[in-house]
PDB file of C-alpha atoms in Angstrom:
ATOM      1  CA  MET A   1       0.173  -0.059   0.101  1.00 41.00           C
ATOM      2  CA  SER A   2       1.199   3.634  -1.232  1.00 60.00           C
ATOM      3  CA  ASP A   3       2.511   6.065   1.501  1.00 90.00           C
ATOM      4  CA  SER A   4       2.266   9.050  -0.459  1.00 97.00           C
ATOM      5  CA  SER A   5      -0.799  10.821   0.186  1.00 98.00           C
ATOM      6  CA  VAL A   6      -2.983  13.404  -0.534  1.00 98.00           C
ATOM      7  CA  ARG A   7      -5.433  14.653   3.623  1.00 98.00           C
ATOM      8  CA  ARG A   8      -7.910  17.314   2.801  1.00 98.00           C
ATOM      9  CA  PHE A   9      -9.297  19.322   5.949  1.00 97.00           C
ATOM     10  CA  LEU A  10     -11.492  21.773   6.436  1.00 96.00           C
ATOM     11  CA  PHE A  11     -11.948  24.455  10.021  1.00 93.00           C
ATOM     12  CA  GLU A  12     -14.893  23.888   8.689  1.00 88.00           C
ATOM     13  CA  HIS A  13     -16.683  27.364  11.597  1.00 90.00           C
ATOM     14  CA  LEU A  14     -13.284  28.937  11.043  1.00 92.00           C
ATOM     15  CA  ASP A  15     -13.919  29.357   6.643  1.00 93.00           C
ATOM     16  CA  ILE A  16     -10.196  27.773   6.502  1.00 95.00           C
ATOM     17  CA  ARG A  17      -8.799  25.147   4.465  1.00 96.00           C
ATOM     18  CA  GLY A  18      -6.040  22.555   3.657  1.00 97.00           C
ATOM     19  CA  ALA A  19      -4.010  20.219   2.707  1.00 98.00           C
ATOM     20  CA  VAL A  20      -1.422  17.571   4.082  1.00 98.00           C
ATOM     21  CA  VAL A  21       0.729  15.846   1.430  1.00 98.00           C
ATOM     22  CA  HIS A  22       3.588  13.424   2.376  1.00 98.00           C
ATOM     23  CA  LEU A  23       5.761  12.159  -0.367  1.00 98.00           C
ATOM     24  CA  GLY A  24       7.025   8.211   1.089  1.00 98.00           C
ATOM     25  CA  ASP A  25       7.545   5.758  -2.590  1.00 97.00           C
ATOM     26  CA  ALA A  26       6.511   8.188  -4.521  1.00 98.00           C
ATOM     27  CA  TRP A  27       9.126  10.576  -3.778  1.00 98.00           C
ATOM     28  CA  GLN A  28      11.789   7.710  -3.446  1.00 97.00           C
ATOM     29  CA  GLN A  29      11.087   5.648  -6.445  1.00 97.00           C
ATOM     30  CA  MET A  30      11.135   9.088  -7.881  1.00 97.00           C
ATOM     31  CA  GLN A  31      14.879   9.029  -7.065  1.00 96.00           C
ATOM     32  CA  ALA A  32      15.993   5.769  -8.027  1.00 93.00           C
ATOM     33  CA  GLY A  33      18.631   5.748 -10.056  1.00 91.00           C
ATOM     34  CA  ARG A  34      19.580   9.444 -10.626  1.00 93.00           C
ATOM     35  CA  ASP A  35      22.291  10.042  -7.923  1.00 92.00           C
ATOM     36  CA  TYR A  36      21.029  13.699  -7.462  1.00 96.00           C
ATOM     37  CA  GLN A  37      23.180  15.986  -5.429  1.00 96.00           C
ATOM     38  CA  PRO A  38      21.176  16.720  -1.218  1.00 96.00           C
ATOM     39  CA  THR A  39      20.883  20.069  -2.429  1.00 96.00           C
ATOM     40  CA  VAL A  40      19.069  18.695  -5.826  1.00 97.00           C
ATOM     41  CA  ALA A  41      16.948  16.350  -4.585  1.00 97.00           C
ATOM     42  CA  GLN A  42      15.663  18.302  -1.367  1.00 97.00           C
ATOM     43  CA  LEU A  43      14.629  21.562  -4.293  1.00 98.00           C
ATOM     44  CA  LEU A  44      12.838  18.142  -6.486  1.00 98.00           C
ATOM     45  CA  GLY A  45      11.691  16.793  -3.206  1.00 98.00           C
ATOM     46  CA  GLU A  46       9.261  19.705  -2.159  1.00 98.00           C
ATOM     47  CA  THR A  47       7.836  21.198  -5.909  1.00 98.00           C
ATOM     48  CA  ALA A  48       6.643  17.112  -6.273  1.00 98.00           C
ATOM     49  CA  ALA A  49       4.845  17.895  -2.887  1.00 98.00           C
ATOM     50  CA  VAL A  50       3.193  20.605  -4.002  1.00 98.00           C
ATOM     51  CA  THR A  51       3.035  19.044  -7.130  1.00 98.00           C
ATOM     52  CA  ALA A  52       0.599  16.750  -5.948  1.00 98.00           C
ATOM     53  CA  LEU A  53      -0.548  18.965  -3.799  1.00 98.00           C
ATOM     54  CA  ILE A  54      -2.249  21.641  -7.237  1.00 96.00           C
ATOM     55  CA  ALA A  55      -2.761  19.071  -8.608  1.00 97.00           C
ATOM     56  CA  ALA A  56      -5.169  17.050  -6.110  1.00 97.00           C
ATOM     57  CA  GLN A  57      -7.392  19.732  -6.853  1.00 93.00           C
ATOM     58  CA  LEU A  58      -8.691  19.082 -10.617  1.00 92.00           C
ATOM     59  CA  LYS A  59     -11.841  18.205 -11.000  1.00 88.00           C
ATOM     60  CA  GLN A  60     -11.620  16.665 -14.395  1.00 91.00           C
ATOM     61  CA  PRO A  61      -8.701  14.457 -16.616  1.00 94.00           C
ATOM     62  CA  GLY A  62      -5.941  16.528 -17.337  1.00 95.00           C
ATOM     63  CA  ARG A  63      -2.313  17.206 -16.222  1.00 96.00           C
ATOM     64  CA  LEU A  64      -0.286  19.248 -13.856  1.00 97.00           C
ATOM     65  CA  THR A  65       2.749  20.232 -15.341  1.00 97.00           C
ATOM     66  CA  LEU A  66       4.648  22.006 -13.354  1.00 97.00           C
ATOM     67  CA  GLN A  67       8.816  23.066 -14.348  1.00 97.00           C
ATOM     68  CA  LEU A  68      10.833  25.642 -12.567  1.00 97.00           C
ATOM     69  CA  ARG A  69      13.977  27.400 -14.664  1.00 95.00           C
ATOM     70  CA  GLY A  70      16.759  29.533 -14.497  1.00 93.00           C
ATOM     71  CA  ASN A  71      20.463  29.904 -15.707  1.00 92.00           C
ATOM     72  CA  GLY A  72      21.695  29.291 -12.227  1.00 94.00           C
ATOM     73  CA  PRO A  73      23.291  25.398 -11.037  1.00 96.00           C
ATOM     74  CA  ILE A  74      19.716  23.925 -11.041  1.00 97.00           C
ATOM     75  CA  GLN A  75      18.819  24.361 -14.228  1.00 96.00           C
ATOM     76  CA  LEU A  76      15.450  22.691 -14.570  1.00 97.00           C
ATOM     77  CA  LEU A  77      13.351  21.763 -11.664  1.00 98.00           C
ATOM     78  CA  VAL A  78      10.275  19.673 -13.737  1.00 98.00           C
ATOM     79  CA  MET A  79       7.850  17.687 -11.849  1.00 98.00           C
ATOM     80  CA  ASP A  80       3.802  16.704 -14.033  1.00 96.00           C
ATOM     81  CA  CYS A  81       0.623  14.740 -12.345  1.00 98.00           C
ATOM     82  CA  ASN A  82      -2.545  13.637 -13.932  1.00 97.00           C
ATOM     83  CA  GLU A  83      -5.534  14.015 -12.032  1.00 97.00           C
ATOM     84  CA  GLN A  84      -5.084  10.630 -10.847  1.00 97.00           C
ATOM     85  CA  LEU A  85      -2.258  12.008  -8.339  1.00 98.00           C
ATOM     86  CA  GLN A  86       0.184   9.894 -10.513  1.00 98.00           C
ATOM     87  CA  LEU A  87       2.932  12.195 -10.450  1.00 98.00           C
ATOM     88  CA  ARG A  88       6.840  11.786 -12.372  1.00 98.00           C
ATOM     89  CA  GLY A  89       9.982  15.157 -12.254  1.00 98.00           C
ATOM     90  CA  MET A  90      14.047  15.452 -12.903  1.00 98.00           C
ATOM     91  CA  ALA A  91      16.248  17.384 -12.204  1.00 97.00           C
ATOM     92  CA  ARG A  92      18.329  18.965 -14.067  1.00 96.00           C
ATOM     93  CA  SER A  93      21.680  20.756 -12.784  1.00 96.00           C
ATOM     94  CA  ASN A  94      25.622  21.069 -12.587  1.00 95.00           C
ATOM     95  CA  PRO A  95      28.154  18.406 -11.652  1.00 92.00           C
ATOM     96  CA  VAL A  96      28.917  20.440  -8.077  1.00 92.00           C
ATOM     97  CA  VAL A  97      26.265  22.121  -7.218  1.00 92.00           C
ATOM     98  CA  LEU A  98      26.458  23.762  -2.898  1.00 90.00           C
ATOM     99  CA  PRO A  99      24.232  24.884  -0.388  1.00 90.00           C
ATOM    100  CA  ALA A 100      22.825  28.168  -1.570  1.00 93.00           C
ATOM    101  CA  PRO A 101      20.107  30.284  -1.699  1.00 94.00           C
ATOM    102  CA  VAL A 102      17.459  29.344  -3.696  1.00 96.00           C
ATOM    103  CA  PRO A 103      16.946  32.377  -6.091  1.00 95.00           C
ATOM    104  CA  ALA A 104      20.085  31.732  -6.138  1.00 95.00           C
ATOM    105  CA  LEU A 105      19.904  28.302  -7.490  1.00 96.00           C
ATOM    106  CA  LEU A 106      17.402  29.002 -10.240  1.00 96.00           C
ATOM    107  CA  GLY A 107      19.198  32.159 -11.423  1.00 93.00           C
ATOM    108  CA  ALA A 108      15.733  34.112  -9.910  1.00 91.00           C
ATOM    109  CA  ASP A 109      17.154  36.700 -10.843  1.00 87.00           C
ATOM    110  CA  GLN A 110      19.011  34.883 -14.566  1.00 86.00           C
ATOM    111  CA  GLY A 111      15.088  35.051 -15.938  1.00 86.00           C
ATOM    112  CA  GLY A 112      13.842  32.588 -13.279  1.00 92.00           C
ATOM    113  CA  GLN A 113      10.712  31.389 -14.779  1.00 95.00           C
ATOM    114  CA  LEU A 114       7.960  29.508 -13.202  1.00 96.00           C
ATOM    115  CA  THR A 115       5.529  27.829 -16.093  1.00 96.00           C
ATOM    116  CA  ILE A 116       2.715  26.094 -14.715  1.00 96.00           C
ATOM    117  CA  SER A 117       1.619  24.094 -17.766  1.00 96.00           C
ATOM    118  CA  LEU A 118      -2.410  22.537 -17.769  1.00 95.00           C
ATOM    119  CA  ASP A 119      -3.400  19.841 -20.102  1.00 94.00           C
ATOM    120  CA  LEU A 120      -7.387  18.738 -20.370  1.00 93.00           C
ATOM    121  CA  PRO A 121      -8.487  16.512 -22.938  1.00 89.00           C
ATOM    122  CA  THR A 122     -10.754  18.987 -23.410  1.00 87.00           C
ATOM    123  CA  ALA A 123      -8.805  21.688 -24.704  1.00 87.00           C
ATOM    124  CA  ARG A 124      -7.518  22.594 -28.600  1.00 87.00           C
ATOM    125  CA  HIS A 125      -3.848  23.541 -26.703  1.00 89.00           C
ATOM    126  CA  PRO A 126      -3.105  24.054 -23.161  1.00 88.00           C
ATOM    127  CA  TRP A 127      -3.185  26.013 -20.176  1.00 93.00           C
ATOM    128  CA  GLN A 128      -0.025  28.198 -19.258  1.00 94.00           C
ATOM    129  CA  SER A 129       1.305  30.911 -16.692  1.00 93.00           C
ATOM    130  CA  PHE A 130       4.171  31.896 -16.460  1.00 93.00           C
ATOM    131  CA  VAL A 131       5.365  33.696 -13.077  1.00 91.00           C
ATOM    132  CA  PRO A 132       8.726  34.924 -11.383  1.00 91.00           C
ATOM    133  CA  LEU A 133      10.868  33.551  -9.782  1.00 94.00           C
ATOM    134  CA  VAL A 134       9.692  35.408  -5.954  1.00 92.00           C
ATOM    135  CA  GLY A 135      10.218  34.482  -2.943  1.00 93.00           C
ATOM    136  CA  ASP A 136      13.366  32.941  -1.033  1.00 95.00           C
ATOM    137  CA  SER A 137      12.168  29.266  -1.000  1.00 96.00           C
ATOM    138  CA  ILE A 138       9.629  27.215  -3.493  1.00 97.00           C
ATOM    139  CA  ALA A 139       7.506  26.794  -0.234  1.00 96.00           C
ATOM    140  CA  ALA A 140       7.226  30.935  -1.192  1.00 96.00           C
ATOM    141  CA  ILE A 141       7.313  30.742  -5.017  1.00 96.00           C
ATOM    142  CA  PHE A 142       4.334  28.616  -4.808  1.00 95.00           C
ATOM    143  CA  GLU A 143       2.533  30.794  -1.722  1.00 94.00           C
ATOM    144  CA  HIS A 144       2.746  33.876  -3.980  1.00 91.00           C
ATOM    145  CA  TYR A 145       2.153  31.556  -7.673  1.00 92.00           C
ATOM    146  CA  LEU A 146      -1.407  30.346  -4.793  1.00 89.00           C
ATOM    147  CA  GLU A 147      -2.118  33.729  -3.426  1.00 87.00           C
ATOM    148  CA  GLN A 148      -2.334  35.527  -7.006  1.00 85.00           C
ATOM    149  CA  SER A 149      -4.007  33.028  -8.906  1.00 87.00           C
ATOM    150  CA  GLU A 150      -6.617  32.243  -6.500  1.00 84.00           C
ATOM    151  CA  GLN A 151      -7.134  35.431  -5.298  1.00 87.00           C
ATOM    152  CA  GLN A 152      -7.112  34.416  -1.184  1.00 92.00           C
ATOM    153  CA  PRO A 153      -4.507  34.538   1.933  1.00 94.00           C
ATOM    154  CA  SER A 154      -1.962  31.665   1.947  1.00 95.00           C
ATOM    155  CA  ARG A 155       0.361  30.043   3.348  1.00 97.00           C
ATOM    156  CA  LEU A 156       2.612  27.150   1.979  1.00 97.00           C
ATOM    157  CA  PHE A 157       4.744  24.590   4.577  1.00 98.00           C
ATOM    158  CA  VAL A 158       7.638  21.980   2.184  1.00 98.00           C
ATOM    159  CA  THR A 159       9.959  19.840   2.886  1.00 98.00           C
ATOM    160  CA  ALA A 160      12.166  16.978   1.288  1.00 98.00           C
ATOM    161  CA  GLY A 161      14.921  14.846   3.269  1.00 96.00           C
ATOM    162  CA  PRO A 162      16.139  11.388   1.308  1.00 95.00           C
ATOM    163  CA  GLY A 163      12.896   9.368   2.718  1.00 96.00           C
ATOM    164  CA  ALA A 164      10.227  11.934   2.201  1.00 98.00           C
ATOM    165  CA  ALA A 165       8.582  14.697   1.169  1.00 98.00           C
ATOM    166  CA  GLY A 166       5.473  16.790   2.702  1.00 97.00           C
ATOM    167  CA  CYS A 167       3.887  19.393   2.939  1.00 98.00           C
ATOM    168  CA  LEU A 168       1.130  22.059   5.183  1.00 98.00           C
ATOM    169  CA  PHE A 169      -1.216  23.760   2.920  1.00 98.00           C
ATOM    170  CA  LEU A 170      -4.139  26.464   4.599  1.00 97.00           C
ATOM    171  CA  GLN A 171      -5.582  29.001   2.530  1.00 96.00           C
ATOM    172  CA  LYS A 172      -8.517  31.347   4.161  1.00 95.00           C
ATOM    173  CA  MET A 173     -11.674  32.086   2.813  1.00 92.00           C
ATOM    174  CA  PRO A 174     -13.993  34.539   2.369  1.00 91.00           C
ATOM    175  CA  ASP A 175     -15.985  34.412   5.071  1.00 88.00           C
ATOM    176  CA  ALA A 176     -13.528  33.761   7.944  1.00 87.00           C
ATOM    177  CA  ASP A 177     -13.480  36.987   9.287  1.00 88.00           C
ATOM    178  CA  ARG A 178     -16.995  36.724  10.006  1.00 87.00           C
ATOM    179  CA  HIS A 179     -16.603  33.881  11.761  1.00 83.00           C
ATOM    180  CA  ASP A 180     -13.282  34.800  13.580  1.00 87.00           C
ATOM    181  CA  ALA A 181     -11.240  37.666  12.907  1.00 89.00           C
ATOM    182  CA  ASP A 182      -8.132  36.394  14.790  1.00 90.00           C
ATOM    183  CA  GLY A 183      -8.735  32.757  13.299  1.00 90.00           C
ATOM    184  CA  TRP A 184      -6.526  32.549  10.845  1.00 95.00           C
ATOM    185  CA  ASP A 185      -4.053  34.973  12.208  1.00 95.00           C
ATOM    186  CA  ARG A 186      -4.096  32.919  15.147  1.00 95.00           C
ATOM    187  CA  ILE A 187      -3.865  29.142  12.841  1.00 96.00           C
ATOM    188  CA  THR A 188      -1.007  30.703  10.327  1.00 97.00           C
ATOM    189  CA  GLN A 189       0.898  31.073  13.502  1.00 97.00           C
ATOM    190  CA  LEU A 190       0.358  27.985  14.219  1.00 97.00           C
ATOM    191  CA  ALA A 191       1.037  26.492  11.010  1.00 98.00           C
ATOM    192  CA  ALA A 192       4.138  28.519  11.569  1.00 97.00           C
ATOM    193  CA  THR A 193       5.539  26.657  14.586  1.00 98.00           C
ATOM    194  CA  VAL A 194       6.159  23.264  13.141  1.00 98.00           C
ATOM    195  CA  ARG A 195       9.084  21.920  12.361  1.00 97.00           C
ATOM    196  CA  PRO A 196      10.265  19.649   8.704  1.00 97.00           C
ATOM    197  CA  ALA A 197      11.003  16.157  10.656  1.00 97.00           C
ATOM    198  CA  GLU A 198       7.755  15.617  11.689  1.00 97.00           C
ATOM    199  CA  LEU A 199       5.921  17.708   8.008  1.00 97.00           C
ATOM    200  CA  ARG A 200       8.782  14.210   6.680  1.00 96.00           C
ATOM    201  CA  GLU A 201       7.356  11.799   9.001  1.00 95.00           C
ATOM    202  CA  LEU A 202       4.082  12.237  10.576  1.00 95.00           C
ATOM    203  CA  ASP A 203       0.405  11.294   9.118  1.00 94.00           C
ATOM    204  CA  ALA A 204      -2.400  14.298   8.775  1.00 95.00           C
ATOM    205  CA  GLU A 205      -4.350  13.516  12.202  1.00 94.00           C
ATOM    206  CA  THR A 206      -0.904  13.564  13.959  1.00 96.00           C
ATOM    207  CA  LEU A 207      -0.198  16.036  12.416  1.00 97.00           C
ATOM    208  CA  LEU A 208      -3.338  18.637  12.955  1.00 96.00           C
ATOM    209  CA  GLY A 209      -2.914  17.259  16.171  1.00 95.00           C
ATOM    210  CA  ARG A 210       0.551  18.375  17.239  1.00 96.00           C
ATOM    211  CA  LEU A 211      -0.621  22.016  15.765  1.00 96.00           C
ATOM    212  CA  PHE A 212      -3.518  22.532  16.304  1.00 95.00           C
ATOM    213  CA  HIS A 213      -5.140  21.390  19.438  1.00 92.00           C
ATOM    214  CA  GLU A 214      -7.273  23.189  21.213  1.00 90.00           C
ATOM    215  CA  ASP A 215      -9.196  24.725  17.716  1.00 86.00           C
ATOM    216  CA  MET A 216      -9.985  21.298  17.486  1.00 85.00           C
ATOM    217  CA  ALA A 217     -10.916  20.572  20.312  1.00 82.00           C
ATOM    218  CA  THR A 218     -13.352  23.717  20.043  1.00 82.00           C
ATOM    219  CA  HIS A 219     -14.101  24.482  16.633  1.00 78.00           C
ATOM    220  CA  GLY A 220     -13.443  20.164  15.343  1.00 83.00           C
ATOM    221  CA  VAL A 221     -12.271  20.231  11.575  1.00 92.00           C
ATOM    222  CA  ARG A 222     -12.968  17.834   8.432  1.00 94.00           C
ATOM    223  CA  VAL A 223     -11.218  15.593   7.710  1.00 95.00           C
ATOM    224  CA  TYR A 224     -11.567  13.689   4.746  1.00 96.00           C
ATOM    225  CA  ASP A 225     -10.278  11.179   3.129  1.00 96.00           C
ATOM    226  CA  PRO A 226      -6.513  10.411   2.448  1.00 97.00           C
ATOM    227  CA  LEU A 227      -5.901  10.426  -2.639  1.00 98.00           C
ATOM    228  CA  PRO A 228      -3.250   7.584  -2.814  1.00 98.00           C
ATOM    229  CA  VAL A 229      -0.108   9.358  -4.418  1.00 98.00           C
ATOM    230  CA  VAL A 230       1.169   7.195  -6.876  1.00 98.00           C
ATOM    231  CA  TYR A 231       5.244   7.879  -8.986  1.00 97.00           C
ATOM    232  CA  HIS A 232       3.982   6.431 -13.119  1.00 96.00           C
ATOM    233  CA  CYS A 233       6.406   6.090 -14.775  1.00 94.00           C
ATOM    234  CA  PRO A 234       5.935   2.399 -17.119  1.00 92.00           C
ATOM    235  CA  GLU A 235       7.995   2.231 -19.981  1.00 90.00           C
ATOM    236  CA  ASP A 236       6.382   3.466 -23.612  1.00 92.00           C
ATOM    237  CA  TRP A 237       8.055   0.329 -25.909  1.00 93.00           C
ATOM    238  CA  THR A 238       5.753   1.674 -29.158  1.00 93.00           C
ATOM    239  CA  LYS A 239       5.585   5.664 -28.261  1.00 92.00           C
ATOM    240  CA  VAL A 240       9.231   5.264 -29.321  1.00 94.00           C
ATOM    241  CA  ARG A 241       8.122   3.137 -31.846  1.00 93.00           C
ATOM    242  CA  ASP A 242       6.181   5.581 -33.215  1.00 94.00           C
ATOM    243  CA  VAL A 243       9.053   7.999 -32.563  1.00 94.00           C
ATOM    244  CA  ILE A 244      11.232   5.875 -34.512  1.00 94.00           C
ATOM    245  CA  ARG A 245       9.048   4.794 -37.792  1.00 93.00           C
ATOM    246  CA  SER A 246       7.929   9.007 -38.050  1.00 94.00           C
ATOM    247  CA  LEU A 247      12.298   9.600 -38.478  1.00 92.00           C
ATOM    248  CA  GLY A 248      11.630   6.949 -41.977  1.00 93.00           C
ATOM    249  CA  ARG A 249      14.077   3.717 -42.159  1.00 92.00           C
ATOM    250  CA  GLU A 250      17.055   6.275 -44.247  1.00 92.00           C
ATOM    251  CA  GLU A 251      17.300   8.473 -41.385  1.00 93.00           C
ATOM    252  CA  ALA A 252      17.186   4.899 -39.271  1.00 92.00           C
ATOM    253  CA  GLU A 253      19.818   3.600 -40.671  1.00 91.00           C
ATOM    254  CA  THR A 254      21.964   6.699 -41.009  1.00 93.00           C
ATOM    255  CA  ILE A 255      21.980   6.934 -36.761  1.00 93.00           C
ATOM    256  CA  LEU A 256      22.739   3.389 -36.876  1.00 93.00           C
ATOM    257  CA  ARG A 257      25.792   3.787 -39.592  1.00 92.00           C
ATOM    258  CA  GLU A 258      26.476   6.105 -37.647  1.00 92.00           C
ATOM    259  CA  HIS A 259      26.423   4.519 -33.971  1.00 93.00           C
ATOM    260  CA  GLY A 260      25.818   1.476 -33.714  1.00 92.00           C
ATOM    261  CA  GLU A 261      21.886   1.096 -32.432  1.00 93.00           C
ATOM    262  CA  ILE A 262      19.959   4.234 -32.162  1.00 94.00           C
ATOM    263  CA  LEU A 263      19.254   5.774 -28.544  1.00 94.00           C
ATOM    264  CA  ILE A 264      16.609   7.261 -27.043  1.00 94.00           C
ATOM    265  CA  ARG A 265      16.632   8.650 -23.959  1.00 92.00           C
ATOM    266  CA  ASP A 266      13.798   9.642 -21.785  1.00 92.00           C
ATOM    267  CA  ASP A 267      14.531  12.172 -18.856  1.00 92.00           C
ATOM    268  CA  ILE A 268      11.487  12.860 -16.881  1.00 93.00           C
ATOM    269  CA  CYS A 269      11.144   9.210 -16.814  1.00 93.00           C
ATOM    270  CA  ASN A 270      14.818   8.080 -16.596  1.00 91.00           C
ATOM    271  CA  HIS A 271      14.437   4.854 -19.237  1.00 93.00           C
ATOM    272  CA  SER A 272      16.534   4.209 -22.344  1.00 93.00           C
ATOM    273  CA  TYR A 273      15.663   2.547 -25.197  1.00 94.00           C
ATOM    274  CA  ARG A 274      18.373   0.700 -27.291  1.00 94.00           C
ATOM    275  CA  PHE A 275      17.496  -0.702 -31.137  1.00 94.00           C
ATOM    276  CA  SER A 276      19.827  -2.837 -33.247  1.00 92.00           C
ATOM    277  CA  ALA A 277      19.600  -3.130 -36.392  1.00 91.00           C
ATOM    278  CA  GLU A 278      18.388  -6.192 -36.289  1.00 91.00           C
ATOM    279  CA  ASP A 279      15.410  -3.885 -34.621  1.00 92.00           C
ATOM    280  CA  ILE A 280      15.455  -1.562 -37.087  1.00 92.00           C
ATOM    281  CA  ALA A 281      14.926  -3.620 -40.035  1.00 90.00           C
ATOM    282  CA  GLU A 282      12.357  -5.892 -38.615  1.00 92.00           C
ATOM    283  CA  LEU A 283      10.023  -3.045 -37.210  1.00 91.00           C
ATOM    284  CA  PHE A 284      10.496  -1.480 -40.188  1.00 90.00           C
ATOM    285  CA  GLY A 285       9.425  -5.158 -42.271  1.00 82.00           C
ATOM    286  CA  ALA A 286      12.281  -6.999 -44.681  1.00 56.00           C
ATOM    287  CA  GLY A 287      14.470  -4.892 -46.502  1.00 52.00           C
ATOM    288  CA  PRO A 288      18.235  -3.420 -46.852  1.00 49.00           C
ATOM    289  CA  THR A 289      19.526  -4.221 -43.715  1.00 49.00           C
ATOM    290  CA  VAL A 290      22.935  -1.730 -41.652  1.00 46.00           C
ATOM    291  CA  HIS A 291      25.970  -3.926 -41.559  1.00 45.00           C
TER     292      HIS A 291
END
């Protein structure tokens, strides 16, 4: 059973909603075979947790893609997730990345940008939004985006380590002040006491109980069923064969003569697809064979 999930909750009498994201096995599987440096892995894990959080709001089939691009030591963090919370992602960076402030790592002052894409089967073209990298952390960057896009005060706390990634999200709803004028400030101050280890290690009920014990006892909180998150990056030989067919036999055999094989890399899933001369001959049917 997966120990990766999104767990939404609602302080009904405060009109404050939120979610707890925990990525255990899904995050570990995403790192397998990658040899990411610790600084790179931390930022990628934090991005994975936020992506699962946002994708959990999809109400129809679709694929959400988040990309952080820049000219810093980390050039790319990319993560995508569909409405079934099937998650995948990767990072691209310099061979050596030393710890540094997040804006410097991502090259925020050198044209760094967050791109959010939503691809829906019902839409002719993906919806895209381009946002400057505003903030000194992954949490701050996405907190700024969420506040701008949803026009509601939001708080986001994010962490990632080798074994797990997690985040806590809070959002003030329109009637919050009418219910309790001090409620939002009180809840966010309590949330700010959360420790990274708690976000990575505790289940949602335990975490919420530790942070908001008095408010839960006084007002109650509705905690919804967990939405499982899985790492999903299967090999797709059919798609790769179609790519080679689209090159045409002549181009495929030219590549074979130059390299001895055709190698196609799927960077986001960390798969390699190798085709020999015999594979290509079989793919295109009987005919010339490259020697």
